[in-house]
Amino acid sequence: MARESQSSASNPQGAAIPLIQCTECGQAKILRRTSRREWSYGRVFYCCPFYKQDGTGCPFWFWEDAYLKKLEKIPGDGSGAGANPRMGMVAEASRMVMGPEETSELIKVGKEVVTWLKGLFFVCVCMLIVMVLDLLIHLIK
């Protein structure tokens, strides 16, 4: 489906419809898309870029009329902030900027964790090989 990169879209009446920050996951701006399904061809809907039809992604998905009703319920300036408690946490976290020292320390810790996990994986594989060889020896006897 085609994506729109504008920060607002327009409805048939010509009024601009804002593309808000997702009120479910808070990770991205909502996308305006047009359905290509036979039963709804050409109908406009709004969804989070992380929405997945199988239900594993963000659940934000609305037909245009339902999206307009959702916008009316959002308090404030219509930006979507404050509509969901998780949005406040996301906004707060995005304001916290890590300095270069904290970032390099975090990278070092991450590399150390990866090294330990690789070692653990190697030990597990070695144990599995020993068990399989032991099983084969018992089967041959």
PDB file of C-alpha atoms in Angstrom:
ATOM      1  CA  MET A   1       0.000   0.000   0.000  1.00  0.00           C
ATOM      2  CA  ALA A   2       1.230   3.484  -0.724  1.00  0.00           C
ATOM      3  CA  ARG A   3       2.576   5.506   2.169  1.00  0.00           C
ATOM      4  CA  GLU A   4       2.239   9.217   2.665  1.00  0.00           C
ATOM      5  CA  SER A   5       5.169  11.118   4.112  1.00  0.00           C
ATOM      6  CA  GLN A   6       3.214  14.278   4.893  1.00  0.00           C
ATOM      7  CA  SER A   7       2.394  15.217   8.465  1.00  0.00           C
ATOM      8  CA  SER A   8      -1.255  15.644   7.536  1.00  0.00           C
ATOM      9  CA  ALA A   9      -3.710  14.290   5.011  1.00  0.00           C
ATOM     10  CA  SER A  10      -6.953  15.718   3.687  1.00  0.00           C
ATOM     11  CA  ASN A  11     -10.453  14.333   3.779  1.00  0.00           C
ATOM     12  CA  PRO A  12     -13.044  14.766   1.016  1.00  0.00           C
ATOM     13  CA  GLN A  13     -14.271  18.008   2.624  1.00  0.00           C
ATOM     14  CA  GLY A  14     -10.788  19.454   2.132  1.00  0.00           C
ATOM     15  CA  ALA A  15      -9.889  19.829   5.814  1.00  0.00           C
ATOM     16  CA  ALA A  16      -6.433  18.668   6.815  1.00  0.00           C
ATOM     17  CA  ILE A  17      -6.381  15.507   8.924  1.00  0.00           C
ATOM     18  CA  PRO A  18      -3.330  15.410  11.202  1.00  0.00           C
ATOM     19  CA  LEU A  19      -1.176  12.321  11.189  1.00  0.00           C
ATOM     20  CA  ILE A  20      -0.594  11.975  14.920  1.00  0.00           C
ATOM     21  CA  GLN A  21       1.975  10.032  16.887  1.00  0.00           C
ATOM     22  CA  CYS A  22       0.615   6.536  17.508  1.00  0.00           C
ATOM     23  CA  THR A  23      -1.424   6.522  20.717  1.00  0.00           C
ATOM     24  CA  GLU A  24      -0.865   2.778  21.227  1.00  0.00           C
ATOM     25  CA  CYS A  25       2.894   2.252  20.918  1.00  0.00           C
ATOM     26  CA  GLY A  26       4.134   5.839  20.605  1.00  0.00           C
ATOM     27  CA  GLN A  27       6.952   4.783  18.280  1.00  0.00           C
ATOM     28  CA  ALA A  28       5.992   6.507  15.033  1.00  0.00           C
ATOM     29  CA  LYS A  29       3.548   8.779  13.235  1.00  0.00           C
ATOM     30  CA  ILE A  30       0.379   7.252  11.867  1.00  0.00           C
ATOM     31  CA  LEU A  31       0.266   6.466   8.146  1.00  0.00           C
ATOM     32  CA  ARG A  32      -2.596   7.281   5.763  1.00  0.00           C
ATOM     33  CA  ARG A  33      -3.218   4.408   3.375  1.00  0.00           C
ATOM     34  CA  THR A  34      -5.740   3.416   0.749  1.00  0.00           C
ATOM     35  CA  SER A  35      -7.209  -0.060   0.694  1.00  0.00           C
ATOM     36  CA  ARG A  36      -6.585  -2.272  -2.327  1.00  0.00           C
ATOM     37  CA  ARG A  37      -8.845  -5.102  -1.175  1.00  0.00           C
ATOM     38  CA  GLU A  38     -11.724  -5.885  -3.510  1.00  0.00           C
ATOM     39  CA  TRP A  39     -14.396  -5.344  -0.846  1.00  0.00           C
ATOM     40  CA  SER A  40     -12.973  -1.963   0.283  1.00  0.00           C
ATOM     41  CA  TYR A  41     -10.999  -0.746  -2.738  1.00  0.00           C
ATOM     42  CA  GLY A  42     -10.124   2.962  -2.507  1.00  0.00           C
ATOM     43  CA  ARG A  43     -11.293   3.367   1.080  1.00  0.00           C
ATOM     44  CA  VAL A  44      -8.881   5.359   3.271  1.00  0.00           C
ATOM     45  CA  PHE A  45      -7.598   4.012   6.571  1.00  0.00           C
ATOM     46  CA  TYR A  46      -5.018   5.083   9.132  1.00  0.00           C
ATOM     47  CA  CYS A  47      -2.595   2.746  10.873  1.00  0.00           C
ATOM     48  CA  CYS A  48       0.649   2.604  12.780  1.00  0.00           C
ATOM     49  CA  PRO A  49       3.672   1.602  10.647  1.00  0.00           C
ATOM     50  CA  PHE A  50       4.157  -1.247  13.141  1.00  0.00           C
ATOM     51  CA  TYR A  51       0.601  -2.594  12.665  1.00  0.00           C
ATOM     52  CA  LYS A  52       0.458  -6.249  11.578  1.00  0.00           C
ATOM     53  CA  GLN A  53      -2.664  -8.051  10.390  1.00  0.00           C
ATOM     54  CA  ASP A  54      -1.775 -11.148  12.399  1.00  0.00           C
ATOM     55  CA  GLY A  55      -2.023  -9.152  15.633  1.00  0.00           C
ATOM     56  CA  THR A  56       1.644  -9.312  16.616  1.00  0.00           C
ATOM     57  CA  GLY A  57       2.368  -5.641  16.030  1.00  0.00           C
ATOM     58  CA  CYS A  58       0.840  -2.384  17.179  1.00  0.00           C
ATOM     59  CA  PRO A  59      -2.992  -2.542  17.224  1.00  0.00           C
ATOM     60  CA  PHE A  60      -3.578   1.026  15.920  1.00  0.00           C
ATOM     61  CA  TRP A  61      -5.752   0.719  12.773  1.00  0.00           C
ATOM     62  CA  PHE A  62      -8.888   2.766  11.887  1.00  0.00           C
ATOM     63  CA  TRP A  63     -11.020   3.552   8.866  1.00  0.00           C
ATOM     64  CA  GLU A  64     -11.008   7.291   8.135  1.00  0.00           C
ATOM     65  CA  ASP A  65     -14.324   8.068   9.882  1.00  0.00           C
ATOM     66  CA  ALA A  66     -13.300   6.183  13.043  1.00  0.00           C
ATOM     67  CA  TYR A  67      -9.892   7.900  12.967  1.00  0.00           C
ATOM     68  CA  LEU A  68     -11.604  11.307  12.848  1.00  0.00           C
ATOM     69  CA  LYS A  69     -13.712  10.332  15.868  1.00  0.00           C
ATOM     70  CA  LYS A  70     -10.560   9.198  17.681  1.00  0.00           C
ATOM     71  CA  LEU A  71      -8.917  12.565  16.947  1.00  0.00           C
ATOM     72  CA  GLU A  72     -11.888  14.355  18.496  1.00  0.00           C
ATOM     73  CA  LYS A  73     -11.406  12.392  21.736  1.00  0.00           C
ATOM     74  CA  ILE A  74      -7.699  13.223  22.073  1.00  0.00           C
ATOM     75  CA  PRO A  75      -7.164  15.998  24.630  1.00  0.00           C
ATOM     76  CA  GLY A  76      -4.858  18.912  23.997  1.00  0.00           C
ATOM     77  CA  ASP A  77      -3.646  20.132  20.641  1.00  0.00           C
ATOM     78  CA  GLY A  78      -4.550  16.994  18.677  1.00  0.00           C
ATOM     79  CA  SER A  79      -0.960  15.810  18.524  1.00  0.00           C
ATOM     80  CA  GLY A  80      -1.899  12.586  20.268  1.00  0.00           C
ATOM     81  CA  ALA A  81       0.264  13.184  23.323  1.00  0.00           C
ATOM     82  CA  GLY A  82      -1.473  12.383  26.564  1.00  0.00           C
ATOM     83  CA  ALA A  83      -4.157  10.158  25.049  1.00  0.00           C
ATOM     84  CA  ASN A  84      -2.459   7.067  26.390  1.00  0.00           C
ATOM     85  CA  PRO A  85      -0.325   6.845  29.550  1.00  0.00           C
ATOM     86  CA  ARG A  86       2.351   4.990  27.586  1.00  0.00           C
ATOM     87  CA  MET A  87       2.740   8.036  25.341  1.00  0.00           C
ATOM     88  CA  GLY A  88       3.883  10.099  28.325  1.00  0.00           C
ATOM     89  CA  MET A  89       6.538   7.540  29.179  1.00  0.00           C
ATOM     90  CA  VAL A  90       7.744   7.446  25.566  1.00  0.00           C
ATOM     91  CA  ALA A  91       7.911  11.235  25.400  1.00  0.00           C
ATOM     92  CA  GLU A  92       9.741  11.389  28.729  1.00  0.00           C
ATOM     93  CA  ALA A  93      12.236   8.742  27.636  1.00  0.00           C
ATOM     94  CA  SER A  94      12.877  10.548  24.366  1.00  0.00           C
ATOM     95  CA  ARG A  95      13.789  13.710  26.290  1.00  0.00           C
ATOM     96  CA  MET A  96      16.493  11.878  28.175  1.00  0.00           C
ATOM     97  CA  VAL A  97      19.619  12.194  26.058  1.00  0.00           C
ATOM     98  CA  MET A  98      22.607  10.057  26.863  1.00  0.00           C
ATOM     99  CA  GLY A  99      26.036  11.596  26.646  1.00  0.00           C
ATOM    100  CA  PRO A 100      28.939   9.980  24.776  1.00  0.00           C
ATOM    101  CA  GLU A 101      30.367   8.506  27.997  1.00  0.00           C
ATOM    102  CA  GLU A 102      27.114   6.736  28.881  1.00  0.00           C
ATOM    103  CA  THR A 103      26.684   5.543  25.317  1.00  0.00           C
ATOM    104  CA  SER A 104      30.190   4.070  25.086  1.00  0.00           C
ATOM    105  CA  GLU A 105      29.748   2.402  28.494  1.00  0.00           C
ATOM    106  CA  LEU A 106      26.446   0.906  27.349  1.00  0.00           C
ATOM    107  CA  ILE A 107      28.102  -0.398  24.185  1.00  0.00           C
ATOM    108  CA  LYS A 108      30.904  -1.979  26.236  1.00  0.00           C
ATOM    109  CA  VAL A 109      28.393  -3.712  28.516  1.00  0.00           C
ATOM    110  CA  GLY A 110      26.416  -4.895  25.482  1.00  0.00           C
ATOM    111  CA  LYS A 111      29.542  -6.360  23.882  1.00  0.00           C
ATOM    112  CA  GLU A 112      30.448  -8.106  27.129  1.00  0.00           C
ATOM    113  CA  VAL A 113      26.965  -9.626  27.370  1.00  0.00           C
ATOM    114  CA  VAL A 114      27.205 -10.846  23.775  1.00  0.00           C
ATOM    115  CA  THR A 115      30.615 -12.419  24.513  1.00  0.00           C
ATOM    116  CA  TRP A 116      29.208 -14.258  27.551  1.00  0.00           C
ATOM    117  CA  LEU A 117      26.200 -15.459  25.545  1.00  0.00           C
ATOM    118  CA  LYS A 118      28.473 -16.767  22.785  1.00  0.00           C
ATOM    119  CA  GLY A 119      30.526 -18.670  25.363  1.00  0.00           C
ATOM    120  CA  LEU A 120      27.379 -20.120  26.933  1.00  0.00           C
ATOM    121  CA  PHE A 121      26.127 -21.166  23.505  1.00  0.00           C
ATOM    122  CA  PHE A 122      29.445 -22.875  22.730  1.00  0.00           C
ATOM    123  CA  VAL A 123      29.348 -24.802  26.026  1.00  0.00           C
ATOM    124  CA  CYS A 124      25.755 -25.898  25.354  1.00  0.00           C
ATOM    125  CA  VAL A 125      26.635 -27.110  21.852  1.00  0.00           C
ATOM    126  CA  CYS A 126      29.624 -29.049  23.224  1.00  0.00           C
ATOM    127  CA  MET A 127      27.413 -30.690  25.852  1.00  0.00           C
ATOM    128  CA  LEU A 128      24.871 -31.615  23.193  1.00  0.00           C
ATOM    129  CA  ILE A 129      27.570 -33.212  21.045  1.00  0.00           C
ATOM    130  CA  VAL A 130      28.840 -35.218  24.037  1.00  0.00           C
ATOM    131  CA  MET A 131      25.306 -36.421  24.815  1.00  0.00           C
ATOM    132  CA  VAL A 132      24.663 -37.452  21.213  1.00  0.00           C
ATOM    133  CA  LEU A 133      27.985 -39.351  21.093  1.00  0.00           C
ATOM    134  CA  ASP A 134      27.147 -41.049  24.412  1.00  0.00           C
ATOM    135  CA  LEU A 135      23.745 -42.055  23.040  1.00  0.00           C
ATOM    136  CA  LEU A 136      25.321 -43.454  19.863  1.00  0.00           C
ATOM    137  CA  ILE A 137      27.826 -45.468  21.931  1.00  0.00           C
ATOM    138  CA  HIS A 138      24.989 -46.958  23.986  1.00  0.00           C
ATOM    139  CA  LEU A 139      23.000 -47.777  20.864  1.00  0.00           C
ATOM    140  CA  ILE A 140      25.952 -49.521  19.212  1.00  0.00           C
ATOM    141  CA  LYS A 141      26.601 -51.770  22.244  1.00  0.00           C
TER     142      LYS A 141
END
